[in-house]
CSV table of C-alpha atoms in Angstrom, one decimal:
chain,number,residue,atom,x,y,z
A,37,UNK,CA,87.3,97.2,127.4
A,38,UNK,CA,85.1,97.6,124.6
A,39,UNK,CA,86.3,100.4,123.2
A,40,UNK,CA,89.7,98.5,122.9
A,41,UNK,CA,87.9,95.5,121.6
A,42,UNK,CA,86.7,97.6,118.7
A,43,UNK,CA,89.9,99.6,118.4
A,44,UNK,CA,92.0,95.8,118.1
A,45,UNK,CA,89.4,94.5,115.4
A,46,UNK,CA,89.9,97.7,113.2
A,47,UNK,CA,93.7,97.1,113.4
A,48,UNK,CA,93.4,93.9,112.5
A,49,UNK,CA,91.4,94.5,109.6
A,50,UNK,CA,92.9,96.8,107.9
A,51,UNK,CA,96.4,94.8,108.2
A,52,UNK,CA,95.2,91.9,106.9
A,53,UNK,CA,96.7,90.7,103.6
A,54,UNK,CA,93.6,89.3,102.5
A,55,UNK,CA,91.9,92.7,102.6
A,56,UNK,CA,95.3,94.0,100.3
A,57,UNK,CA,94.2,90.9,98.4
A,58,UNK,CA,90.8,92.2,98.4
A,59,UNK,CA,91.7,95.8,96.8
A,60,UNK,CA,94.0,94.1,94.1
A,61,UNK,CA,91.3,92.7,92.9
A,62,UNK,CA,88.9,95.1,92.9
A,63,UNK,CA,91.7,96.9,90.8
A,64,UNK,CA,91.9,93.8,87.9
A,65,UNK,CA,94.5,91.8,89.9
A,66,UNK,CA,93.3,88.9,90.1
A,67,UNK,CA,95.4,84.7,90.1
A,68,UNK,CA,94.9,82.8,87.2
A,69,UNK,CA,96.8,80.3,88.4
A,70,UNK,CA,100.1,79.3,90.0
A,71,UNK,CA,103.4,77.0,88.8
A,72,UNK,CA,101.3,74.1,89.5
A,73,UNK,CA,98.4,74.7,86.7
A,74,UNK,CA,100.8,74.2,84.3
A,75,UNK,CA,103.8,71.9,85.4
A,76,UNK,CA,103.9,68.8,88.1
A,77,UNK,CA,108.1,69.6,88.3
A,78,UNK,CA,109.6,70.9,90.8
A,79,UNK,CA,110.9,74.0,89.7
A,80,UNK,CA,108.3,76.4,88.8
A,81,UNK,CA,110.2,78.1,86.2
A,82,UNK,CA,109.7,75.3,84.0
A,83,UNK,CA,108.8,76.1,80.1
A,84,UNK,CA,105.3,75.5,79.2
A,85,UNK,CA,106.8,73.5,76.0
A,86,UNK,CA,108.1,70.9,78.6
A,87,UNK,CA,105.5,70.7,81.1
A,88,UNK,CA,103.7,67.5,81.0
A,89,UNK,CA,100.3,67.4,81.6
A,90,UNK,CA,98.1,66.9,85.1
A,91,UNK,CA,96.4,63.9,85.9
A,92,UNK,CA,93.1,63.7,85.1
A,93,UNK,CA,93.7,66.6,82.8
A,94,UNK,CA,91.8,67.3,79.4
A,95,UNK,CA,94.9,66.8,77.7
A,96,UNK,CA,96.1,63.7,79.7
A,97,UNK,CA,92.3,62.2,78.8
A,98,UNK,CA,93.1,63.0,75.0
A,99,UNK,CA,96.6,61.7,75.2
A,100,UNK,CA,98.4,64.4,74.6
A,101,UNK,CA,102.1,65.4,75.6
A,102,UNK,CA,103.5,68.6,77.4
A,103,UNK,CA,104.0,70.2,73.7
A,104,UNK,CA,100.5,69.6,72.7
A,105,UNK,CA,99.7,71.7,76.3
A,106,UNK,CA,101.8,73.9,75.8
A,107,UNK,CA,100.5,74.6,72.0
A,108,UNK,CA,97.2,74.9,73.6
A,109,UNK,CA,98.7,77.3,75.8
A,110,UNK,CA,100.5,79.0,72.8
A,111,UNK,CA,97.1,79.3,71.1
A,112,UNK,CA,95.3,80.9,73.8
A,113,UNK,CA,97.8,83.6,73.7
A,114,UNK,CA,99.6,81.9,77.4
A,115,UNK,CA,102.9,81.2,76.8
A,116,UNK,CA,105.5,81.3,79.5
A,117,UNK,CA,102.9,82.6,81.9
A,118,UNK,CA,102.4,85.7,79.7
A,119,UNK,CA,99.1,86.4,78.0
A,120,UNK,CA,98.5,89.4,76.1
A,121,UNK,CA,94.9,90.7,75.9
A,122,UNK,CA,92.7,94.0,74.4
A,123,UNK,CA,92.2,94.8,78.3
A,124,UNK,CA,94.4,93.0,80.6
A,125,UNK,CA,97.6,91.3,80.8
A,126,UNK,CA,98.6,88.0,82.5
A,127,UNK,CA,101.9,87.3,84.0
A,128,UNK,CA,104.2,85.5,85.9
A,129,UNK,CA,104.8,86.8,89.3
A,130,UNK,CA,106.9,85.2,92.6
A,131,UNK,CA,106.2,85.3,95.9
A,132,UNK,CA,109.0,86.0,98.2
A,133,UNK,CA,109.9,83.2,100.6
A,134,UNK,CA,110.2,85.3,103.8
A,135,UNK,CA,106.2,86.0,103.9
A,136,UNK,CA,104.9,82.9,102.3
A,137,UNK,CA,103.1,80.5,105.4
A,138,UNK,CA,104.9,77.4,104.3
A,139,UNK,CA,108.0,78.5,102.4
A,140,UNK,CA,109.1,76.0,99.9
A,141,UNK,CA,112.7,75.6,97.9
A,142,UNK,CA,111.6,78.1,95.7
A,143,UNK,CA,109.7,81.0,96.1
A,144,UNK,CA,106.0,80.5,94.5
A,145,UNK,CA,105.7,81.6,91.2
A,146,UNK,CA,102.1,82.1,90.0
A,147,UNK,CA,100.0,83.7,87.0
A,148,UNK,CA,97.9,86.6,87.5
A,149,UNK,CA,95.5,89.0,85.3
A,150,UNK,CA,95.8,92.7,85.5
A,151,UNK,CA,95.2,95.5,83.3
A,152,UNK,CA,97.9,97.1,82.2
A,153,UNK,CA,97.2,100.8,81.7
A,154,UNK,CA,95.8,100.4,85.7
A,155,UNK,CA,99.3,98.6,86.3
A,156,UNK,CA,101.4,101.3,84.4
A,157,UNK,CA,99.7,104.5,86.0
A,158,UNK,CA,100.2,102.4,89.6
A,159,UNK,CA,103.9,101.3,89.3
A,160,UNK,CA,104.5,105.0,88.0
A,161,UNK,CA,103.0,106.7,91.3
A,162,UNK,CA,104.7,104.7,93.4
A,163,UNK,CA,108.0,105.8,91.6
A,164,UNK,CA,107.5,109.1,93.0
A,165,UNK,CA,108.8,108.1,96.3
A,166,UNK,CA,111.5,106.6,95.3
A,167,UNK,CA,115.4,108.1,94.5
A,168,UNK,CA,115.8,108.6,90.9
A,169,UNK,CA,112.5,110.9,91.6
A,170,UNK,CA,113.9,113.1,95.0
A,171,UNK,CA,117.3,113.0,93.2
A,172,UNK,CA,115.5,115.7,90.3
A,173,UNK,CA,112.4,116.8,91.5
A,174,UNK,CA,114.5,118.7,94.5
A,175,UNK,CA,117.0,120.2,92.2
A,176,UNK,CA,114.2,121.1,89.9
A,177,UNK,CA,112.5,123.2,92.4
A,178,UNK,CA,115.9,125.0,93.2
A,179,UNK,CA,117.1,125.6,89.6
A,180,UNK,CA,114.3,126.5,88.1
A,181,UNK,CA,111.2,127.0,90.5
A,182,UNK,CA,111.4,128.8,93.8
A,183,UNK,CA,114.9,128.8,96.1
A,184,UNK,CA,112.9,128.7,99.3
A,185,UNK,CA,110.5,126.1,98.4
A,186,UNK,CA,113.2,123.7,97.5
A,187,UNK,CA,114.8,124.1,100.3
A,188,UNK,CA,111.4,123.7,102.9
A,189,UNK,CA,110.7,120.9,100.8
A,190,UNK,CA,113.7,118.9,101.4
A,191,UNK,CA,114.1,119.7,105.0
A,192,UNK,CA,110.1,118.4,105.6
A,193,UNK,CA,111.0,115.6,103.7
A,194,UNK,CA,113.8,114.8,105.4
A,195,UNK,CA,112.2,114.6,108.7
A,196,UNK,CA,109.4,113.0,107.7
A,197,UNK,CA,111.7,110.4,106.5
A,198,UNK,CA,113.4,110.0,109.4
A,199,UNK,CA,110.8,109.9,111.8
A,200,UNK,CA,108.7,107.2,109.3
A,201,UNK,CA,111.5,104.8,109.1
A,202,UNK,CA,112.3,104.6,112.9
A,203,UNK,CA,108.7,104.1,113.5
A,204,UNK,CA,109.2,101.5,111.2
A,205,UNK,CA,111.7,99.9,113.3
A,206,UNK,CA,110.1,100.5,116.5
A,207,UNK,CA,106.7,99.2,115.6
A,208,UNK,CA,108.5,96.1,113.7
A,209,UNK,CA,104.9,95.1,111.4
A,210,UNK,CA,105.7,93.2,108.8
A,211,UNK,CA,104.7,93.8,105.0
A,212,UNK,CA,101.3,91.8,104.2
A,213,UNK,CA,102.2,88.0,104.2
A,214,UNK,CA,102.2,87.1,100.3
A,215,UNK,CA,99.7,85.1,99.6
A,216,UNK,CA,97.4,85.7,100.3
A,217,UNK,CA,98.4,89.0,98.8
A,218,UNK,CA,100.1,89.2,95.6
A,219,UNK,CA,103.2,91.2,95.2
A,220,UNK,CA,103.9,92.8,91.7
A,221,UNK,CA,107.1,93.5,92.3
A,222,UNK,CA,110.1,91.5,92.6
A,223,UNK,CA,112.5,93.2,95.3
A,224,UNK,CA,114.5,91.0,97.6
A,225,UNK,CA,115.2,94.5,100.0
A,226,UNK,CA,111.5,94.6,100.7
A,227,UNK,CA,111.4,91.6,102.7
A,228,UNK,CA,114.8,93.0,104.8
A,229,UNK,CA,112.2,95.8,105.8
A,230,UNK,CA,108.9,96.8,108.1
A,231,UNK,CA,105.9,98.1,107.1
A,232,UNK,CA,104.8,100.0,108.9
A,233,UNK,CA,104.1,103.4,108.3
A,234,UNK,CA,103.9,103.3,105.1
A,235,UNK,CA,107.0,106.1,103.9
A,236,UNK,CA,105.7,106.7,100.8
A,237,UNK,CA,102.3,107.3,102.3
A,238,UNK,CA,104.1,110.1,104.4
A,239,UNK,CA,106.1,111.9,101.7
A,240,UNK,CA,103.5,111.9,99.2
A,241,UNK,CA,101.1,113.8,101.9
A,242,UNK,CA,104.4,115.9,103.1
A,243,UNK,CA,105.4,117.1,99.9
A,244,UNK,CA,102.6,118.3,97.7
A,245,UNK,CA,100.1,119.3,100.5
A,246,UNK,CA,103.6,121.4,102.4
A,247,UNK,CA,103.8,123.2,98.7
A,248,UNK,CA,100.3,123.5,98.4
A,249,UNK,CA,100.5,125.5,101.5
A,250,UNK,CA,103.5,127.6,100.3
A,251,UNK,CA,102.3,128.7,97.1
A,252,UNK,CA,99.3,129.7,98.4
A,253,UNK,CA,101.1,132.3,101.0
A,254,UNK,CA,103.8,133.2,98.6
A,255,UNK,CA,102.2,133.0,95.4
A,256,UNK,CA,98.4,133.3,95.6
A,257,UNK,CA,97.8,130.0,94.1
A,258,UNK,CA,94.1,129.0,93.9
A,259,UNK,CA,92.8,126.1,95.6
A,260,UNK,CA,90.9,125.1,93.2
A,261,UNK,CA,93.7,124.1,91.3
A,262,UNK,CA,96.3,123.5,93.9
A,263,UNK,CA,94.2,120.9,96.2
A,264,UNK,CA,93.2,118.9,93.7
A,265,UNK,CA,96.6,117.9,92.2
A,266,UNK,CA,97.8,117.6,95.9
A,267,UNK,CA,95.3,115.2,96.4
A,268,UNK,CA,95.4,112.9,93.2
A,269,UNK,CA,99.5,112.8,93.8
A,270,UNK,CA,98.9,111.7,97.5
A,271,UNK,CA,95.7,108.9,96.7
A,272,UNK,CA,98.0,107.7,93.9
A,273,UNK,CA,100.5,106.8,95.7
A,274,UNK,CA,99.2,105.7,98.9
A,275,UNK,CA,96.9,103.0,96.2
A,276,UNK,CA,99.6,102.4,94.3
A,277,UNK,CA,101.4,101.1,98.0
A,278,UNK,CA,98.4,98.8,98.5
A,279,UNK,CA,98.1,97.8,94.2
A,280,UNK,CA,101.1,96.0,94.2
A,281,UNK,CA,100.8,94.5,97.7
A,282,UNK,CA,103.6,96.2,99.3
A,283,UNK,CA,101.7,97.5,101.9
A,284,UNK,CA,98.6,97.1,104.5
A,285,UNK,CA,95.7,99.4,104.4
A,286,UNK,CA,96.8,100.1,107.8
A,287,UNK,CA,100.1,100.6,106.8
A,288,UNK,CA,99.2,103.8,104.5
A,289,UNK,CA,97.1,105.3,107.0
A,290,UNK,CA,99.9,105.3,109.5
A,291,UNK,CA,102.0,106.8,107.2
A,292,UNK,CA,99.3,109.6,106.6
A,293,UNK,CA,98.9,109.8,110.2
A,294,UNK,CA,102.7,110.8,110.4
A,295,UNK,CA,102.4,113.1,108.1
A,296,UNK,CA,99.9,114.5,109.3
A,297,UNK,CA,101.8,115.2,112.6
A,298,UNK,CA,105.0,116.2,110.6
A,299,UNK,CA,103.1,119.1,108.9
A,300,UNK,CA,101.4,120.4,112.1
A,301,UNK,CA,104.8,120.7,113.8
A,302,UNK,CA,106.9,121.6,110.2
A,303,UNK,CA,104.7,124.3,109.4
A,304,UNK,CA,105.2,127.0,112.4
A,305,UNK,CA,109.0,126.3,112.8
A,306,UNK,CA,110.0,126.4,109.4
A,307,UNK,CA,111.1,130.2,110.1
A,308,UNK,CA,113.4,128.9,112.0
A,309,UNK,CA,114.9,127.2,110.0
A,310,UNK,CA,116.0,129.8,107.5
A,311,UNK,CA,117.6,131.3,110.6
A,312,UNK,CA,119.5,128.2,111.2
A,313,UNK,CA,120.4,128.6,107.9
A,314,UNK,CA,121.6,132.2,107.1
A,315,UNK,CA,121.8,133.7,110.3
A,316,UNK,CA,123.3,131.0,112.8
A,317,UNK,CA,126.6,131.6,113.1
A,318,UNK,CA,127.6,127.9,114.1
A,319,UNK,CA,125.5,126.3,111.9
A,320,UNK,CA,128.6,124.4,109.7
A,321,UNK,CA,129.3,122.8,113.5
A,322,UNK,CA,125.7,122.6,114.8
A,323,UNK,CA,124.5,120.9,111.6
A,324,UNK,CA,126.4,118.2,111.1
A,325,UNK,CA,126.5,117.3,115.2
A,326,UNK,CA,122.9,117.2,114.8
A,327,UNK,CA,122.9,114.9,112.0
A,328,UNK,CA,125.2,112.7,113.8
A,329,UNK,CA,123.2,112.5,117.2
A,330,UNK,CA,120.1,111.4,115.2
A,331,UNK,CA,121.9,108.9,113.6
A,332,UNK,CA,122.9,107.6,117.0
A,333,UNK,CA,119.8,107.3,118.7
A,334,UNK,CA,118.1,106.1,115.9
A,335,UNK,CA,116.5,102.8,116.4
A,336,UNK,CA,118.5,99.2,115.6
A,337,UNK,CA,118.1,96.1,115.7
A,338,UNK,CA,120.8,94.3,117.3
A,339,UNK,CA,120.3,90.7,115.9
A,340,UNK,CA,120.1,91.8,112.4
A,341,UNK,CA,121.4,94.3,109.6
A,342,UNK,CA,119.3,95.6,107.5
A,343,UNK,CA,119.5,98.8,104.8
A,344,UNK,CA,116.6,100.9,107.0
A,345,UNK,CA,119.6,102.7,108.9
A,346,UNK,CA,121.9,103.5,105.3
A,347,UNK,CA,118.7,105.1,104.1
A,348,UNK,CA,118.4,106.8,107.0
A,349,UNK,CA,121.8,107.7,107.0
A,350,UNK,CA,121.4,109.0,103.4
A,351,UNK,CA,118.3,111.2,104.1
A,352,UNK,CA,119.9,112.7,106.4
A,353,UNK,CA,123.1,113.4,104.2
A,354,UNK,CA,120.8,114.7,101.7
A,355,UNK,CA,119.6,117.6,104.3
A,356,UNK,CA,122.9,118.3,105.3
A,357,UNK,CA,124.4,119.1,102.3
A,358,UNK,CA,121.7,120.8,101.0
A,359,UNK,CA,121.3,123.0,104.3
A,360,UNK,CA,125.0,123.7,104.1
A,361,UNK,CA,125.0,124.7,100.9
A,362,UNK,CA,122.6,127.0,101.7
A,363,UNK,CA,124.4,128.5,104.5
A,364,UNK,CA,128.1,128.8,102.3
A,365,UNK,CA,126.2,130.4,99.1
A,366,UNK,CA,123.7,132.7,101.2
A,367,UNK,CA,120.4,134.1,100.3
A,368,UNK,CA,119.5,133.8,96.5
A,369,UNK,CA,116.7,136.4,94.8
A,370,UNK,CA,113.6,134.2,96.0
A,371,UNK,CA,114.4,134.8,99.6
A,372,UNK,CA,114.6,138.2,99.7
A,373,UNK,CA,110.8,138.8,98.8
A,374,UNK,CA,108.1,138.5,101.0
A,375,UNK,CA,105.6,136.8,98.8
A,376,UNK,CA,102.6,138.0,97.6
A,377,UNK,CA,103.3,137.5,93.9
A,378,UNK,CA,101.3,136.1,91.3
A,379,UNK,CA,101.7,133.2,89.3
A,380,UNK,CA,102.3,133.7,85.4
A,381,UNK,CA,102.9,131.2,82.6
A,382,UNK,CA,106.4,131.6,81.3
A,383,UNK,CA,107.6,132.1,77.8
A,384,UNK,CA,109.1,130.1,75.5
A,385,UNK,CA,112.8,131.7,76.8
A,386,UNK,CA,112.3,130.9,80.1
A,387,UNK,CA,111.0,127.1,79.7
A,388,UNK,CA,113.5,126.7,77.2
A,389,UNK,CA,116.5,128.1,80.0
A,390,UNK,CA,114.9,126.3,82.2
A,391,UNK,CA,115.4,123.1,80.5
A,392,UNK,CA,119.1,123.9,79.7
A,393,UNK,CA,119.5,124.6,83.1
A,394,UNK,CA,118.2,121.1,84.1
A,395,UNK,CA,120.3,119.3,81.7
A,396,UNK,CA,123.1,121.1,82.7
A,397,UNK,CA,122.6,120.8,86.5
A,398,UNK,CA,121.5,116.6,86.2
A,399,UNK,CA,125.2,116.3,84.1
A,400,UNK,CA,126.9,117.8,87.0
A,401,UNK,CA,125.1,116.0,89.6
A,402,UNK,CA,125.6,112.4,88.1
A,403,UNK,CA,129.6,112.0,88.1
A,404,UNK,CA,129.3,112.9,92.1
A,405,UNK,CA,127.7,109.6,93.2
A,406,UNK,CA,130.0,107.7,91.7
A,407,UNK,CA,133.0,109.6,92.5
A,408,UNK,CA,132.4,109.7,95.9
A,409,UNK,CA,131.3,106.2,96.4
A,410,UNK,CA,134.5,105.1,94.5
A,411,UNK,CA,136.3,107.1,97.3
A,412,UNK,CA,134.2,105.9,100.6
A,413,UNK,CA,134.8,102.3,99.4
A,414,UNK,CA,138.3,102.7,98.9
A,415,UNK,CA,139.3,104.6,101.7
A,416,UNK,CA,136.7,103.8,104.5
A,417,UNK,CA,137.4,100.6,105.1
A,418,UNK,CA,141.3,101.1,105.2
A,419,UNK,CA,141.1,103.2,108.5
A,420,UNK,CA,137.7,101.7,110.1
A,421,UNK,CA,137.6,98.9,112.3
A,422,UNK,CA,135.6,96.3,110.7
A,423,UNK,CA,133.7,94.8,114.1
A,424,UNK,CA,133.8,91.2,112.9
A,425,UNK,CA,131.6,92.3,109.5
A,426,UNK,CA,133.1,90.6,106.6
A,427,UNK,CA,131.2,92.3,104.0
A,428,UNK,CA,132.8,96.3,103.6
A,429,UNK,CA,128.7,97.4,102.9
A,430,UNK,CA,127.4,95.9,106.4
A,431,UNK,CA,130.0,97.4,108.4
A,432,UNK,CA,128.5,100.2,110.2
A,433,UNK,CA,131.8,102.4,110.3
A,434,UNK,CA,131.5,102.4,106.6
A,435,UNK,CA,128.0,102.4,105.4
A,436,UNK,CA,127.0,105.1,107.4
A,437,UNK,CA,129.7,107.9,106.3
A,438,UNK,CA,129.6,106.6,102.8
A,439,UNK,CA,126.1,107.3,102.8
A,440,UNK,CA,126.2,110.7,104.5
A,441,UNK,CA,129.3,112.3,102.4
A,442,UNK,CA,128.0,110.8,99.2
A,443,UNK,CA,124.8,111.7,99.6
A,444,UNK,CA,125.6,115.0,101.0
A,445,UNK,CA,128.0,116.4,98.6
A,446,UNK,CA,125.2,115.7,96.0
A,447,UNK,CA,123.0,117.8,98.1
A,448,UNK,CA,125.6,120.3,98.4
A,449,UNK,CA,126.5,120.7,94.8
A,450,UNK,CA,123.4,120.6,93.9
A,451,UNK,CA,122.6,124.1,95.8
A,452,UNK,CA,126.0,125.5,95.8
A,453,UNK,CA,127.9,124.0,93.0
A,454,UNK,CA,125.5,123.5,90.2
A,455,UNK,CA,123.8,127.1,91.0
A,456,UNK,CA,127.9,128.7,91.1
A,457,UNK,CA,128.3,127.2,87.0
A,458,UNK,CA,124.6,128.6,85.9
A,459,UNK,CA,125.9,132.0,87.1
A,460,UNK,CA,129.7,131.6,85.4
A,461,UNK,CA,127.5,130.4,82.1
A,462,UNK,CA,124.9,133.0,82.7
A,463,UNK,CA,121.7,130.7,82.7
A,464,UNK,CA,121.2,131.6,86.4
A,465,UNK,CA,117.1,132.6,87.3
């Protein structure tokens, strides 16, 4: 019993909000004030040039108006709850209604100091688990870095993805209330979601430490130079998580936790999955199947809809496509050799090929998503039942292949397509 005792107080420390609130301030984010400081109206998105002032307020005692506030606002540097500094910054922020204790009309808008170099590096971190960042940094590492790695990369990431995001809606822990944490950024999907583990925390432990470990079997990389960038990318973002009060303390270390047990079981089996790949002879039948069964027996929640299962749905796509386009094009250069090589600084030629072969690889890439979304939406929904869902994105039938063809056939051309034109416009590695 006491063990348990001690286990249940760590967990509840570390997910409570106030100990989020605790960080972000140690971190220079810290509440000036909220609506009410500066406005007794009801909407907190009131000007500062019309509030009037408080009772009992310096500027009531001295019989001034709401301009003469605001101009002392103005002259202060505050105006519109923005406040410009050598150091920090201070700005307007809202609380969502869904975690607030006592939600009111409007979500609770209130004024808080950070510094903004702190806030920049932070909300730039935490971009690299996001889409617009898996969406290049994959291709990247096929085009123009190593075949093999691009390929183990995406496959770890996708089932680290996928394993994060049903424990997500398994374990069903909400994202620190707010307050008493303070959440920097303003995104309504956040509230649809859990947090618990913390995704981010598992990619950004998945990918660099699961390349850290390839390039140091294939390409003697030192680890003096290779642990310590994998560990500033993984403490930046997991930080970052718990900077902008998105996530719990506890929240982070469950995602490391996960990725912890994704690289353990990844790293022994990932031989077989070039085998799947190139040597299977069913894999264009096993593959999909496969992605469809997951699909299925991954976790819902009856009662409510949510966008966990579309991302899902589109991580998966992502490894499909990718693994089939693997398995149509067959082995490139970089999977023929054994490893063993060293790592050289290229020449100006190959960083400038490089970078045409980027360019020309993201144009190719960015007409697909649109292409095929314009097609899923326009065709899905003619020849799926609908299952009583007004709204064409919540319908199951709909969302779910959208996600996995769109998704997909930008995995696929991103391997098969893309890497066909470098060779046609001889730019190929």
């Amino acid at each position: 019993m006491g063990n348990i005792s001690i286990t249940r107080r760590a967990v509840d420390y570390l997910g409570d909000p106030f100990l989020v609130r605790t960080i972000q301030e140690q971190l220079g984010v810290k509440q000036i004030a909220d609506h009410n400081e500066f406005s007794d109206a009801p909407s907190p998105r009131r000007s500062l040039a019309s509030a009037k002032p408080r009772p009992g307020s310096d500027d009531e005692a001295s019989g001034g108006s709401g301009a003469s506030a605001a101009a002392s606002a103005a002259g202060n540097g505050l105006v519109n709850g923005y406040r410009w500094l050598s150091s920090k910054t201070r700005k307007r922020v809202t609380s969502p209604e869904s975690t607030s204790p006592a939600p009111s009309p409007e979500p609770l808008e209130m004024v808080v100091e950070i510094y903004p170099l702190l806030n920049i590096f932070f909300r730039l971190a935490t971009e690299l688990g996001h889409e617009p960042f898996y969406i290049t940094y994959f291709p990247f590492l096929v085009w123009n870095a190593d075949t093999a790695l691009g390929r183990h990369t995406v496959m770890v990431w996708c089932i680290s993805m996928y394993v994060g995001q049903a424990c997500k809606v398994l374990f069903k822990w909400k994202r620190p209330a707010c307050p008493p944490a303070i959440r920097l950024v303003t995104n309504p999907v956040l509230e649809t979601e859990y947090g618990l583990p913390s995704t981010h925390a598992t990619v950004a432990t998945t990918i660099p430490f699961y390349s850290l470990y390839f390039l140091y079997y294939r390409y003697n990389l030192s680890l003096w130079f290779g642990l310590p960038v994998a560990l500033f990318w993984c403490l930046s973002v997991c930080l970052s998580r718990v900077y902008l009060g998105v996530h719990t303390v506890l929240d982070v270390l469950a995602g490391l936790l996960v990725a912890i047990i994704m690289l353990v079981l990844c790293l022994p089996a990932i031989t077989y999955l070039d085998w799947f790949v190139f040597d299977f002879e069913y894999t264009l039948i096993a593959a999909p199947l496969f992605v469809i069964l997951l699909l299925y027996v991954y976790p819902v929640e009856a009662d409510k809809w949510s966008m966990d299962r579309g991302d899902t749905a589109a991580i998966l796509g992502v490894g499909l496509g990718t693994l089939l386009g693997f398995h149509l094009h067959g082995r490139f250069p970089d999977d023929i050799g054994t490893g063993g090589f060293e790592v050289a600084l290229p020449s100006l030629q190959v960083v400038g090929v490089s970078i045409v072969r980027f360019v020309v690889g993201v144009l190719l890439l960015l007409p697909t998503r649109f292409i095929m979304k314009l097609l899923c939406f326009r065709l899905l929904p003619l020849i799926m039942p609908t299952h009583g869902v007004q709204e064409v994105v919540k319908r199951p039938l709909v969302e779910l292949p959208y996600k996995i063809i769109t998704y997909g056939m930008i995995g696929f051309n991103a391997v098969y397509l893309v890497t066909y034109v470098f060779e046609i416009c001889n730019i190929s590695r």
